Coordinates of C-alpha atoms and ligand atoms in Angstrom, one line a residue:
X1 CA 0.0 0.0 0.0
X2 CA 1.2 3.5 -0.5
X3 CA 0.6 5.9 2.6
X4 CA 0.4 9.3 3.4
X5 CA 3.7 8.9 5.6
X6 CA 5.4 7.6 2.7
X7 CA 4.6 10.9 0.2
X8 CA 5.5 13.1 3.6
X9 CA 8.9 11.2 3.8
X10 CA 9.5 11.2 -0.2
X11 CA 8.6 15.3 -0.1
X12 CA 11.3 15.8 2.6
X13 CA 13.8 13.0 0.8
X14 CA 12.9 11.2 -2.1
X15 CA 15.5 8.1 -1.3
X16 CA 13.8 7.5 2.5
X17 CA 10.5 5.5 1.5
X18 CA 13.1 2.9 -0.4
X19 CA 14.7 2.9 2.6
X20 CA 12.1 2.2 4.8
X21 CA 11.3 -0.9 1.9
X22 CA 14.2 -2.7 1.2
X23 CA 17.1 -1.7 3.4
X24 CA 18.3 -4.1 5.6
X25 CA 16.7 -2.9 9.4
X26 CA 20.0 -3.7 11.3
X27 CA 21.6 -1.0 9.3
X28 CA 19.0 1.5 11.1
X29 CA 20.2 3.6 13.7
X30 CA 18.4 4.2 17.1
X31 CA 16.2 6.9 17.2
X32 CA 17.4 9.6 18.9
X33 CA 15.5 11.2 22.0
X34 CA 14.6 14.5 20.1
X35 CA 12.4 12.4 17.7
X36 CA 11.4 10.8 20.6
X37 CA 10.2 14.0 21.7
X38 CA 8.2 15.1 18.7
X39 CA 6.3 11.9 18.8
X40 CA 5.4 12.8 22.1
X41 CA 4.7 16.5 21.5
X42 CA 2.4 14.9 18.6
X43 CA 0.2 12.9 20.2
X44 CA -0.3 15.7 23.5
X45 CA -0.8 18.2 20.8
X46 CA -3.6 15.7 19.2
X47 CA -5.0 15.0 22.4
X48 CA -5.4 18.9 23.5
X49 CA -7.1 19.6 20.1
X50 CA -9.5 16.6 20.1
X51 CA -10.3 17.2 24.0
X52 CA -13.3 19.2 23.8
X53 CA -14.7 18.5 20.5
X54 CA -17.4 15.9 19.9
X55 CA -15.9 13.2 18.0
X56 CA -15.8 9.5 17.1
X57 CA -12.8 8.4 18.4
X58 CA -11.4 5.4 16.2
X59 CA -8.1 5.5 17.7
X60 CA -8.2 2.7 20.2
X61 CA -10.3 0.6 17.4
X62 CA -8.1 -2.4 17.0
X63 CA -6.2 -2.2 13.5
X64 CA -8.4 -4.9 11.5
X65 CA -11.5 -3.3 12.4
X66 CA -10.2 1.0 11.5
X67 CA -11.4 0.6 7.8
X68 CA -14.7 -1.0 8.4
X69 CA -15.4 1.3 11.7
X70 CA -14.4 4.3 9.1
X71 CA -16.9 3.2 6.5
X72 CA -19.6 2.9 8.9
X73 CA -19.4 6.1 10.5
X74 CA -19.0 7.7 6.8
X75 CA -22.3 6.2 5.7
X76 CA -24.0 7.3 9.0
X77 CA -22.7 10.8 8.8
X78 CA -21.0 11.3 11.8
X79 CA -19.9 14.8 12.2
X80 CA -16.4 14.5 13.2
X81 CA -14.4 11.2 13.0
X82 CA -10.4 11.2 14.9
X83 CA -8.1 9.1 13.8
X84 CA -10.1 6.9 10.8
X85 CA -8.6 4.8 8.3
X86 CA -9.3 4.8 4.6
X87 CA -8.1 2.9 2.1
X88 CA -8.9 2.5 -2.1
X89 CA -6.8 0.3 -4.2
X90 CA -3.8 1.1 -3.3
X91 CA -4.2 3.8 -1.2
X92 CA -4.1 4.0 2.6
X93 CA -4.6 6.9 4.1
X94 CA -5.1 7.6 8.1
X95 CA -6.4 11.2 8.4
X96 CA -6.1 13.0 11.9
X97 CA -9.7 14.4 10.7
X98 CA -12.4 13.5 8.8
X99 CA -14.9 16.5 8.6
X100 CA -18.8 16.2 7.5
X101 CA -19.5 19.5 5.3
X102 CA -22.8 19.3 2.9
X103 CA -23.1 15.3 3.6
X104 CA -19.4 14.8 1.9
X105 CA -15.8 14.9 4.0
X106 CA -13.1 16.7 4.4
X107 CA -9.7 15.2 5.4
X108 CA -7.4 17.2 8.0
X109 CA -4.3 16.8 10.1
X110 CA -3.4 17.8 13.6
X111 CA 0.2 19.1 13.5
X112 CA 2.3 20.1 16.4
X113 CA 3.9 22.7 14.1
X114 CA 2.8 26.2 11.8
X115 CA 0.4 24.9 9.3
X116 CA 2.5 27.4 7.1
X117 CA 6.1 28.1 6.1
X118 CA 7.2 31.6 6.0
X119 CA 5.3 34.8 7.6
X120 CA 2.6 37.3 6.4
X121 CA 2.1 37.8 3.2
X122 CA 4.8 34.9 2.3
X123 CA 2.9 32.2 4.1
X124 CA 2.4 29.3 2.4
X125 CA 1.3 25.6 2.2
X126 CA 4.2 23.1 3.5
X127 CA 4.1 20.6 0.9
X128 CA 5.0 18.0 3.0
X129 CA 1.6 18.4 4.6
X130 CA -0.2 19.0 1.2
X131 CA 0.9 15.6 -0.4
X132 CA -0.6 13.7 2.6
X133 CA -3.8 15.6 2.5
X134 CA -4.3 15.1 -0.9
X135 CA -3.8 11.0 -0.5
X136 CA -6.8 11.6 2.0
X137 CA -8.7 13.6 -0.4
X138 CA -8.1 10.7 -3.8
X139 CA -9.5 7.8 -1.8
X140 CA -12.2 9.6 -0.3
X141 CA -13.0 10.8 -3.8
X142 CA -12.7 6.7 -5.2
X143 CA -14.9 5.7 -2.4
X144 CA -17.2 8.5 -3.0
X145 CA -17.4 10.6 -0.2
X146 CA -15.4 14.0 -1.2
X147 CA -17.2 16.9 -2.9
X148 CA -14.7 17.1 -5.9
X149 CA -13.7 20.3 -4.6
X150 CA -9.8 19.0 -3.3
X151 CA -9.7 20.9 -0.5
X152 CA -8.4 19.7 3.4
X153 CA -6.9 21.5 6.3
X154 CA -4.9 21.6 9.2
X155 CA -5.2 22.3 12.9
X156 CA -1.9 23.5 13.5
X157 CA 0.4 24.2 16.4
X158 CA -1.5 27.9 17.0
X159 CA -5.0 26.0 17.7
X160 CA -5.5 27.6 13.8
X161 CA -7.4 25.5 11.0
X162 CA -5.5 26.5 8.0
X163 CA -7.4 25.7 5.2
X164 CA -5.2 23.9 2.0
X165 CA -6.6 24.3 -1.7
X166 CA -4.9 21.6 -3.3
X167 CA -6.3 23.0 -6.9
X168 CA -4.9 26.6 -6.6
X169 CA -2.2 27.6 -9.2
X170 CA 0.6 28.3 -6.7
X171 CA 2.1 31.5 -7.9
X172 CA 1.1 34.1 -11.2
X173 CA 4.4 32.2 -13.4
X174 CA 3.8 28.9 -11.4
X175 CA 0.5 27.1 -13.0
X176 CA 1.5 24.1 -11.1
X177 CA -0.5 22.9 -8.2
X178 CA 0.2 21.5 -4.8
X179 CA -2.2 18.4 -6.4
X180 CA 0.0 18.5 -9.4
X181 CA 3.0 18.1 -6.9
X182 CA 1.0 15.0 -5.6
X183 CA 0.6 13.1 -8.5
X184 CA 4.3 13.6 -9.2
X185 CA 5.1 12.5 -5.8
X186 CA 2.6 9.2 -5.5
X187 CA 3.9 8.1 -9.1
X188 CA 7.2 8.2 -8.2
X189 CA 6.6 6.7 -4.9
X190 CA 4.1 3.5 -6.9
X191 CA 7.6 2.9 -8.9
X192 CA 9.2 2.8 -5.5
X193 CA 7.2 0.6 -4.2
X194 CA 7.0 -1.6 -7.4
X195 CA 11.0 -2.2 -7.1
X196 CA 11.5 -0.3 -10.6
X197 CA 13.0 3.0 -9.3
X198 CA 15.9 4.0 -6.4
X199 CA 16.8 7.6 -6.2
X200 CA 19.5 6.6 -4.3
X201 CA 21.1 8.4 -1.3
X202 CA 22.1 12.2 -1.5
X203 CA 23.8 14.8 1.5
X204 CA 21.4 16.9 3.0
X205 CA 20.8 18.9 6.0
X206 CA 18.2 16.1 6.8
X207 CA 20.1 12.9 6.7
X208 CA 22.0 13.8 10.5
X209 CA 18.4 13.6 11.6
X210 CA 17.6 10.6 9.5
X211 CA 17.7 6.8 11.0
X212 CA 19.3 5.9 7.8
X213 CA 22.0 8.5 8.4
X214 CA 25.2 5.5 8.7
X215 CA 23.9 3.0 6.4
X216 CA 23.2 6.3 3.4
X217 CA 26.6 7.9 4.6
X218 CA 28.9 5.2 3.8
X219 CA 27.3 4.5 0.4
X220 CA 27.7 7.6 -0.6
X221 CA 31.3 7.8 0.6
X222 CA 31.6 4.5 -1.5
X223 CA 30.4 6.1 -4.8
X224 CA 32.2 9.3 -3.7
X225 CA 28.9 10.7 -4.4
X226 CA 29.2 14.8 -6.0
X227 CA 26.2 15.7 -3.2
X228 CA 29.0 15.4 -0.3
X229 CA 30.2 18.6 -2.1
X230 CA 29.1 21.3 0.4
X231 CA 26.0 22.9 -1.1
X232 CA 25.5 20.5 -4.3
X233 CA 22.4 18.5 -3.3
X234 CA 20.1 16.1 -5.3
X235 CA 19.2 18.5 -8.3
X236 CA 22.4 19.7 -8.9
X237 CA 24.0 15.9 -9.1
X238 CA 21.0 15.1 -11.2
X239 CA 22.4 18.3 -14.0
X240 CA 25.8 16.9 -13.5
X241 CA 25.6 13.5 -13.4
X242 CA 25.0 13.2 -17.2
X243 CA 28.1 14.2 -17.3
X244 CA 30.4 12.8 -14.3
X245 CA 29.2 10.8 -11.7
X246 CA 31.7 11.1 -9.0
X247 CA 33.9 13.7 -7.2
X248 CA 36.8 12.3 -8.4
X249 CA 35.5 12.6 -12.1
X250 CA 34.8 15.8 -11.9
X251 CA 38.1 16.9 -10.4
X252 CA 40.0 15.6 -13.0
X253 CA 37.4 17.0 -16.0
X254 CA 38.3 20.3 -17.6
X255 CA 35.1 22.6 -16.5
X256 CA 35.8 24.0 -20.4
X257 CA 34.4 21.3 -21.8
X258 CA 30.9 21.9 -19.4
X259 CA 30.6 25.4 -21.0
X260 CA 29.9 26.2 -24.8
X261 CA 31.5 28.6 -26.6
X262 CA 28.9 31.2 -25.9
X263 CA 29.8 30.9 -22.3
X264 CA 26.8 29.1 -21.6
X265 CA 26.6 25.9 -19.1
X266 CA 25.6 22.7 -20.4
X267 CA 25.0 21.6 -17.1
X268 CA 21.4 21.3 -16.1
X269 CA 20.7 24.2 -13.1
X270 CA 24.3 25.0 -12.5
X271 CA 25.5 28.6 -13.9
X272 CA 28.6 29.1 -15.4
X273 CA 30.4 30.3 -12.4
X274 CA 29.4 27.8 -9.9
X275 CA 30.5 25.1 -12.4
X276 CA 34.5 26.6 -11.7
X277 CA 33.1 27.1 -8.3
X278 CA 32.3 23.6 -7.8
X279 CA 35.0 21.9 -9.7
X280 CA 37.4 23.8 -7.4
X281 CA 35.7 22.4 -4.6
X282 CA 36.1 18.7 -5.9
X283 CA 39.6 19.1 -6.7
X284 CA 39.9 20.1 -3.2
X285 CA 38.0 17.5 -1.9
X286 CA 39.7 14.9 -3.5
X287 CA 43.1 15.7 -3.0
X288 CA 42.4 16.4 0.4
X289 CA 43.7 19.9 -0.1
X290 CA 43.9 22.4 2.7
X291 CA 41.1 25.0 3.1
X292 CA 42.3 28.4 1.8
X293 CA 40.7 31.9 1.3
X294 CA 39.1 32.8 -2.3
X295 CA 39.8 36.6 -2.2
X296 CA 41.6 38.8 0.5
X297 CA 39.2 39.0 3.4
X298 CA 39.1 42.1 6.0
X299 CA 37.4 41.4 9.1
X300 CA 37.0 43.5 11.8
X301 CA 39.1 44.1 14.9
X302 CA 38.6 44.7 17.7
X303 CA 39.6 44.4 21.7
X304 CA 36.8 43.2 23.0
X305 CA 35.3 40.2 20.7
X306 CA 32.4 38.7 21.9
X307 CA 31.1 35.0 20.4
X308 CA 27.2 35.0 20.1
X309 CA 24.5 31.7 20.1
X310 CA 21.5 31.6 21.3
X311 CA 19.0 27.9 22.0
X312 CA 15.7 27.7 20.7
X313 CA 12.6 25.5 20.8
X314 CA 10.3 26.2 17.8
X315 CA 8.0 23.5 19.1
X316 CA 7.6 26.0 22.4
X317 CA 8.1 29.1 20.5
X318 CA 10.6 30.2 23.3
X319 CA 14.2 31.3 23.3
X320 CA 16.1 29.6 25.8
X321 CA 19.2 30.8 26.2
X322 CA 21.4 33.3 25.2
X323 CA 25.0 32.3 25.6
X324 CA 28.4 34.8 25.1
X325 CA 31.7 34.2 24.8
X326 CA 33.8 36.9 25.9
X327 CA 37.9 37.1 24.6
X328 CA 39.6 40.4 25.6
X329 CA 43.5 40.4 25.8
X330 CA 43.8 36.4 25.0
X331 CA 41.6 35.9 27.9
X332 CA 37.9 34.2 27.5
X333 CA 34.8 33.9 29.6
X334 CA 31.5 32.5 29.2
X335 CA 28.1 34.2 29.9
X336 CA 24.8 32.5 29.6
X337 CA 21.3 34.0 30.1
X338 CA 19.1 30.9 31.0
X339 CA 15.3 30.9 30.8
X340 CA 14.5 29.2 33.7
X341 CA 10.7 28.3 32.7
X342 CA 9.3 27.9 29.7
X343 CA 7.2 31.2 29.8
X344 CA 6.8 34.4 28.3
X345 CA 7.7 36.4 31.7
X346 CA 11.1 34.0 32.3
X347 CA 12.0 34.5 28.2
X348 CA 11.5 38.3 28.6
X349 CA 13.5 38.7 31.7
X350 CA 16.6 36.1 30.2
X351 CA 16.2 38.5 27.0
X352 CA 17.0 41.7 29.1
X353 CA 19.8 40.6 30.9
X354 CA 21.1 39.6 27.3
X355 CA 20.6 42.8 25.8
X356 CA 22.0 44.5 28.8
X357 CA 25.1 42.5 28.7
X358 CA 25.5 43.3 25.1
X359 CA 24.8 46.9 26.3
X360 CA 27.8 46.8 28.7
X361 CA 30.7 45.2 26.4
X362 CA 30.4 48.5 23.5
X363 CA 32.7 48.6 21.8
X364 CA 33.0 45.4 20.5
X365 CA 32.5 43.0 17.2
X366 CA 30.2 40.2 18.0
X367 CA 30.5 37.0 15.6
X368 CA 27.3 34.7 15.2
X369 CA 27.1 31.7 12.2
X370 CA 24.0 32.3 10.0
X371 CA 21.4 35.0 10.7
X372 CA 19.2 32.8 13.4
X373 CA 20.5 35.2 16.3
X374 CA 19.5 38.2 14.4
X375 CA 15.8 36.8 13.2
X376 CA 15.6 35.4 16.8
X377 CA 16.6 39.1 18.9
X378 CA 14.3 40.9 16.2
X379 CA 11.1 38.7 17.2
X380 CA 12.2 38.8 20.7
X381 CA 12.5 42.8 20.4
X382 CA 8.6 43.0 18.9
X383 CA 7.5 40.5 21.8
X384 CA 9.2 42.7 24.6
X385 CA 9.3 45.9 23.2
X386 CA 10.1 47.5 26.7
X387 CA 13.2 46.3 26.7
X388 CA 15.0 47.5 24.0
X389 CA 14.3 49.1 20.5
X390 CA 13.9 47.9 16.8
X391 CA 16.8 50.4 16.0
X392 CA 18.9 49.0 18.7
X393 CA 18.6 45.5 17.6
X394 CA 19.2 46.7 13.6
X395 CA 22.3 48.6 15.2
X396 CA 23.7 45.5 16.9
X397 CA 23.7 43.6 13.9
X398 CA 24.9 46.0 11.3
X399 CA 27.9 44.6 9.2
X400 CA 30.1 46.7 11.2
X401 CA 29.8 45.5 14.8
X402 CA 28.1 41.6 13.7
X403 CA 30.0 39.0 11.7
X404 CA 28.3 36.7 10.1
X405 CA 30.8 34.0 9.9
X406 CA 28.8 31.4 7.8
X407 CA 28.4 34.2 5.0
X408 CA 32.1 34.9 5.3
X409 CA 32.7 31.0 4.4
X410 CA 30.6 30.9 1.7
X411 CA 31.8 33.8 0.2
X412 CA 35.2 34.1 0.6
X413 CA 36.5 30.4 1.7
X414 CA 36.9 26.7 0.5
X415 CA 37.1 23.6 2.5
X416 CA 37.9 19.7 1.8
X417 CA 34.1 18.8 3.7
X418 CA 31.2 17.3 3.0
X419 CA 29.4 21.0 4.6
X420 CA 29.6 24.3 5.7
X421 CA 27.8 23.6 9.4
X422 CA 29.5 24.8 12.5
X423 CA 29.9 21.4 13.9
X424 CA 32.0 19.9 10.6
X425 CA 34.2 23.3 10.3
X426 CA 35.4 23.7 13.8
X427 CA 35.7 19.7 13.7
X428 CA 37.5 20.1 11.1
X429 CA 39.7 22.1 12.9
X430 CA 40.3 20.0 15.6
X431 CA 37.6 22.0 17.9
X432 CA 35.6 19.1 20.1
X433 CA 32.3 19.3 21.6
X434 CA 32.9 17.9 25.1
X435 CA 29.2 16.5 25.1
X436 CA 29.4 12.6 23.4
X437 CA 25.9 14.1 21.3
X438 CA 26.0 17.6 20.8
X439 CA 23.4 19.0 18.8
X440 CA 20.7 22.0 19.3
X441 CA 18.0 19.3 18.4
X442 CA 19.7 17.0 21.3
X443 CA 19.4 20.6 23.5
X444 CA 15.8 20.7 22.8
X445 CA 15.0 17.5 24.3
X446 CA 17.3 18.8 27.3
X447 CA 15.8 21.6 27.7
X448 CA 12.3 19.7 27.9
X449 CA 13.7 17.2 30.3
X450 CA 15.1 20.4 32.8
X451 CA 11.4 22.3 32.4
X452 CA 9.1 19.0 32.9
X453 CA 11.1 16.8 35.3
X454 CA 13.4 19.6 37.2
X455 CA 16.7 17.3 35.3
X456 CA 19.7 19.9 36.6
X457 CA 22.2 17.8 34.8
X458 CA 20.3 18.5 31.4
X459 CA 20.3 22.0 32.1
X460 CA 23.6 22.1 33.0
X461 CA 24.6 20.0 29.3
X462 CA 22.7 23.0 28.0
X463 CA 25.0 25.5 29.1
X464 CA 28.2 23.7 28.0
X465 CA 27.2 22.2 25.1
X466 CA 26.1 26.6 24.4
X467 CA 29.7 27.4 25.4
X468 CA 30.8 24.8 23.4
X469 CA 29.0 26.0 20.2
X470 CA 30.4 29.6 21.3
X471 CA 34.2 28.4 21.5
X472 CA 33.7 27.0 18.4
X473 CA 32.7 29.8 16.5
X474 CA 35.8 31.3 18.1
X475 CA 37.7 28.4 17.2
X476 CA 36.6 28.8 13.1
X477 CA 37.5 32.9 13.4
X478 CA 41.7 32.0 14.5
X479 CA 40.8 29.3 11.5
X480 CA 39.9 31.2 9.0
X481 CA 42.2 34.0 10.0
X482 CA 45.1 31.6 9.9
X483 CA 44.0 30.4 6.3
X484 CA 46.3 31.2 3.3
X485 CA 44.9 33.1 -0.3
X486 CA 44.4 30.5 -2.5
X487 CA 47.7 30.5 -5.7
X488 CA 46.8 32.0 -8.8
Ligands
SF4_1 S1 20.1 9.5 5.5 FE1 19.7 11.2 4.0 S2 19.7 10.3 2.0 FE2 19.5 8.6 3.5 S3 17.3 8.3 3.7 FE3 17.9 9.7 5.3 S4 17.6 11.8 4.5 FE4 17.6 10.3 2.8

C-alpha cells in the first residue's frame, strides 16, 4: 500500500521510503530522544485539540477493524471522525480528521507545528503536509465521499485551521499545483514501491536527523557521491551526473568542456560560475587539499570580541538561552542568560539581561554563524518591546559591529568537507564538543527534560554544550584567519 507517511517522507527526501522498503533494518540507527520527543509533542498536541470537541474516536479501534469502523461512521454521517482509516486500491490513508460538510468529508491533520512556512504575506502551504492531504482527499473521492472540490486543512500548532486548496495555481508564473505536486510524488513513490525505481542516497541537511543516516553515509562515501560537495544537493547531481558521476570525475574534467563557446553551461541548473566554483571544490575535496581563502578577506578588529548563540525551541516558540563568549586580551569567559521556565515572563527577563550585557561590552565585534541570532533578537525585540528598541537591535547587527561567519565561508573560503555547518568546520579544525551528542536538536529534548522533570544535569549539558557552540565559532575565526589566499 502506498501511505500518506510515505509521500510526507518522499517530499522531505525522495531516497527514504526505499529505505524504509528494502534496506536491511540492522543497518538503522536508534532513534534519537529529540524524535522521541516530537512523537510525544504529537500525540499531546492531538489529544489537547480533540479534548473538547465531539468526535468519534477510532483510535483505540483495534487495527483490522479501522477501515470498516471508518466506513460505517461515513455512511451514517458522523460529524467529526479522529483518527479513521481509509483505504482504495492502493491507497491508505489515516487522516487526523475527517470533517462532515454538505453530507461529503473533508480530510485534515493535527500538527504540532505552523500549518504554514514563512510569515505574512509569504505564508504558504508546506508541501510536506499537502501531499498527505491530498492522499486523503483521492481515496475519499474513489470511495465517493469528497465533494470534488480538493480541499483539506490543518489544525496546526497555533489551535488555527489553515485551510489547504490543493487546486490553486501556486504563484502568477507557477501554473502548477500542490495536487500537481501529488501526482508527481505518489507516481514516483508506486515505482518505489513496485522495485522499478531507487533515487539513491544524497547529502542533505536532513540525513543527520535521519535513522538511515550510517547505512546512506557510507554508500555515498563509497560512490564518492558529487552531493558530499558542500552545497550541491540532489538536483544539482542530477544536472551533472549526465556528465560525471563522482567527485573524483569531476576533479580531474576540464570545466571548459561543461561550458559552450557562448559561455553558456551545459550543465542542467548549474550557472557558469558555480561550475568553476564547484570543480574547485572537488579538486579540493579529492586531494584532500587544505582549506584556503578565495579573495583577501578584511574582518573586523577589535579588543573586546564577543562570540554569540543563542537555544531555541520552535515547538515552544521560546528562546532559551542566550550564551556569550567573551575574549579580551587572550583571555575568555563565558556568559549565559538561561530561561529558567518555559514562559513568556522567564523568556523576557533572560532577554533583558542579554541585551543589557550586550549593552555593557560596547565597543566590540560580536561573531554569530548564519542569521538565526538576528531573526531570533528581532522577534524577541517585537515580543518585549520594553526592553529594547527595533533600532537597537538593527544597530547591533549592522555589518560593522556583527560577523556573520557562515556568509564569510561561503563567500570568501573553500574547504575539503562534506558542509559548511559549524559542527563539521570547527571539527575540522580540531575544535571538540565535550558533550558525546551535541546537537541543538539534542538541547531541545534537554531543555524539555530540565522544564518538565526539574533534570539539573540536562540543564547544566545545555550550558556547556552553548559554550561549546560559542568556543567553536571562536575556534573557526583564528581558523579562518590563519587560512592562506588560494595561488593564482
Ligand atoms: S540519510 Fe539522508 S539520504 Fe538517507 S534516507 Fe535519510 S535523509 Fe535520505
Amino acid at each position: 500500500m502506498i501511505t500518506a507517511a510515505m509521500l510526507y517522507d518522499y517530499v522531505s527526501c525522495e531516497h527514504r521510503p526505499w529505505m524504509d522498503l528494502y534496506a536491511d533494518d540492522s543497518e538503522r540507527d536508534d532513534v534519537s530522544p529529540f524524535l522521541e520527543l516530537l512523537w510525544r509533542r504529537q500525540r499531546a498536541h492531538e489529544e489537547d485539540a480533540i479534548a473538547n470537541e465531539e468526535a468519534l474516536r477510532l483510535d483505540e479501534v483495534d487495527d483490522g477493524m479501522r477501515v470498516a469502523k471508518t466506513l460505517e461512521a461515513m455512511q451514517a454521517g458522523v460529524p467529526l471522525i479522529f483518527h479513521g482509516r481509509i483505504v482504495a486500491g492502493d491507497l491508505a490513508g489515516e487522516p487526523d480528521l475527517l470533517k462532515l460538510k454538505d453530507g461529503k468529508y473533508i480530510p485534515g491533520d493535527i500538527k504540532a507545528g505552523a500549518g504554514e512556512e514563512g510569515d505574512g504575506e509569504d505564508a504558504k502551504p508546506k508541501k510536506r503536509y499537502a501531499v498527505q492531504l491530498a492522499l486523503y482527499v483521492d481515496v475519499l473521492e474513489r470511495l465517493g465521499f469528497s465533494n470534488g472540490k480538493r480541499r483539506a486543512f490543518v489544525w496546526d500548532v497555533n489551535d488555527e485551521e489553515v485551510s489547504y486548496d490543493l487546486t490553486e495555481a501556486k504563484g502568477k508564473r507557477t501554473p502548477e499545483s500542490l495536487w500537481d505536486d501529488y501526482e508527481e510524488a505518489l507516481r514516483e513513490v508506486r515505482e518505489i514501491v513496485a522495485g522499478t525505481r531507487n533515487p539513491g542516497p544524497a547529502y542533505q541537511g536532513e540525513c543527520k536527523h535521519c535513522v538511515w543516516y550510517g547505512a546512506c553515509m557510507r554508500r555515498l562515501e563509497e560512490l564518492d557521491d558529487l552531493t558530499l560537495l558542500p552545497g550541491f544537493g540532489r538536483a544539482r547531481r542530477g544536472g551533472l551526473s549526465v556528465h560525471v558521476a563522482s567527485i573524483g570525475e569531476f576533479a580531474v574534467t576540464d570545466p571548459g568542456t561543461l561550458i559552450d563557446e557562448k559561455g553558456k553551461s551545459l550543465v542542467k541548473g548549474i550557472g557558469p560560475e558555480w561550475v568553476h566554483r564547484f570543480r574547485e571544490r572537488a579538486v579540493l575535496k579529492h586531494t584532500k587539499g587544505n582549506p584556503y581563502l578565495r579573495e583577501a578577506l578584511y574582518l573586523p578588529e577589535a579588543q573586546t570580541e564577543l562570540f554569540f548563540d543563542i537555544e531555541t525551541d520552535p515547538g515552544r516558540n521560546l528562546c532559551y538561552l542566550h550564551g556569550f563568549v567573551e575574549r579580551r586580551d587572550g583571555k575568555e569567559r563565558y556568559e549565559g542568560f538561561f530561561t529558567t521556565a518555559a514562559t513568556h515572563k522567564a523568556e523576557r527577563e533572560s532577554f533583558a539581561l542579554a541585551v543589557d550585557f550586550v549593552r555593557s561590552k560596547h565597543p566590540f565585534v560580536m561573531y554569530i554563524y548564519s542569521k538565526y541570532e538576528r531573526t531570533w533578537w528581532r522577534s524577541l525585540q517585537e515580543r518585549y518591546p520594553e526592553v529594547c528598541t527595533r533600532a537597537e537591535i538593527d544597530a547591533l547587527f549592522e555589518d560593522s559591529r556583527t560577523v556573520d561567519l557562515l556568509a564569510v565561508v561561503q563567500a570568501s573560503t573553500e574547504w575539503p568537507t562534506n558542509d559548511h555547518t559549524i559542527k563539521t568546520l570547527a571539527r575540522y579544525l580540531g575544535f571538540e564538543w565535550r558533550d558525546v551528542h551535541p546537537s541543538g536538536f539534542a538541547s531541545i529534548e534537554w531543555y524539555d527534560r530540565h522544564i518538565s522533570k526539574g533534570d539539573t544535569e540536562a540543564k547544566a549539558r545545555i550550558l556547556e554544550y552553548n559554550e561549546d557552540d560559542c568556543v567553536a565559532t571562536r575556534a573557526l575565526l583564528d581558523g579562518i584567519r590563519s587560512l592562506r589566499l588560494r595561488e593564482g
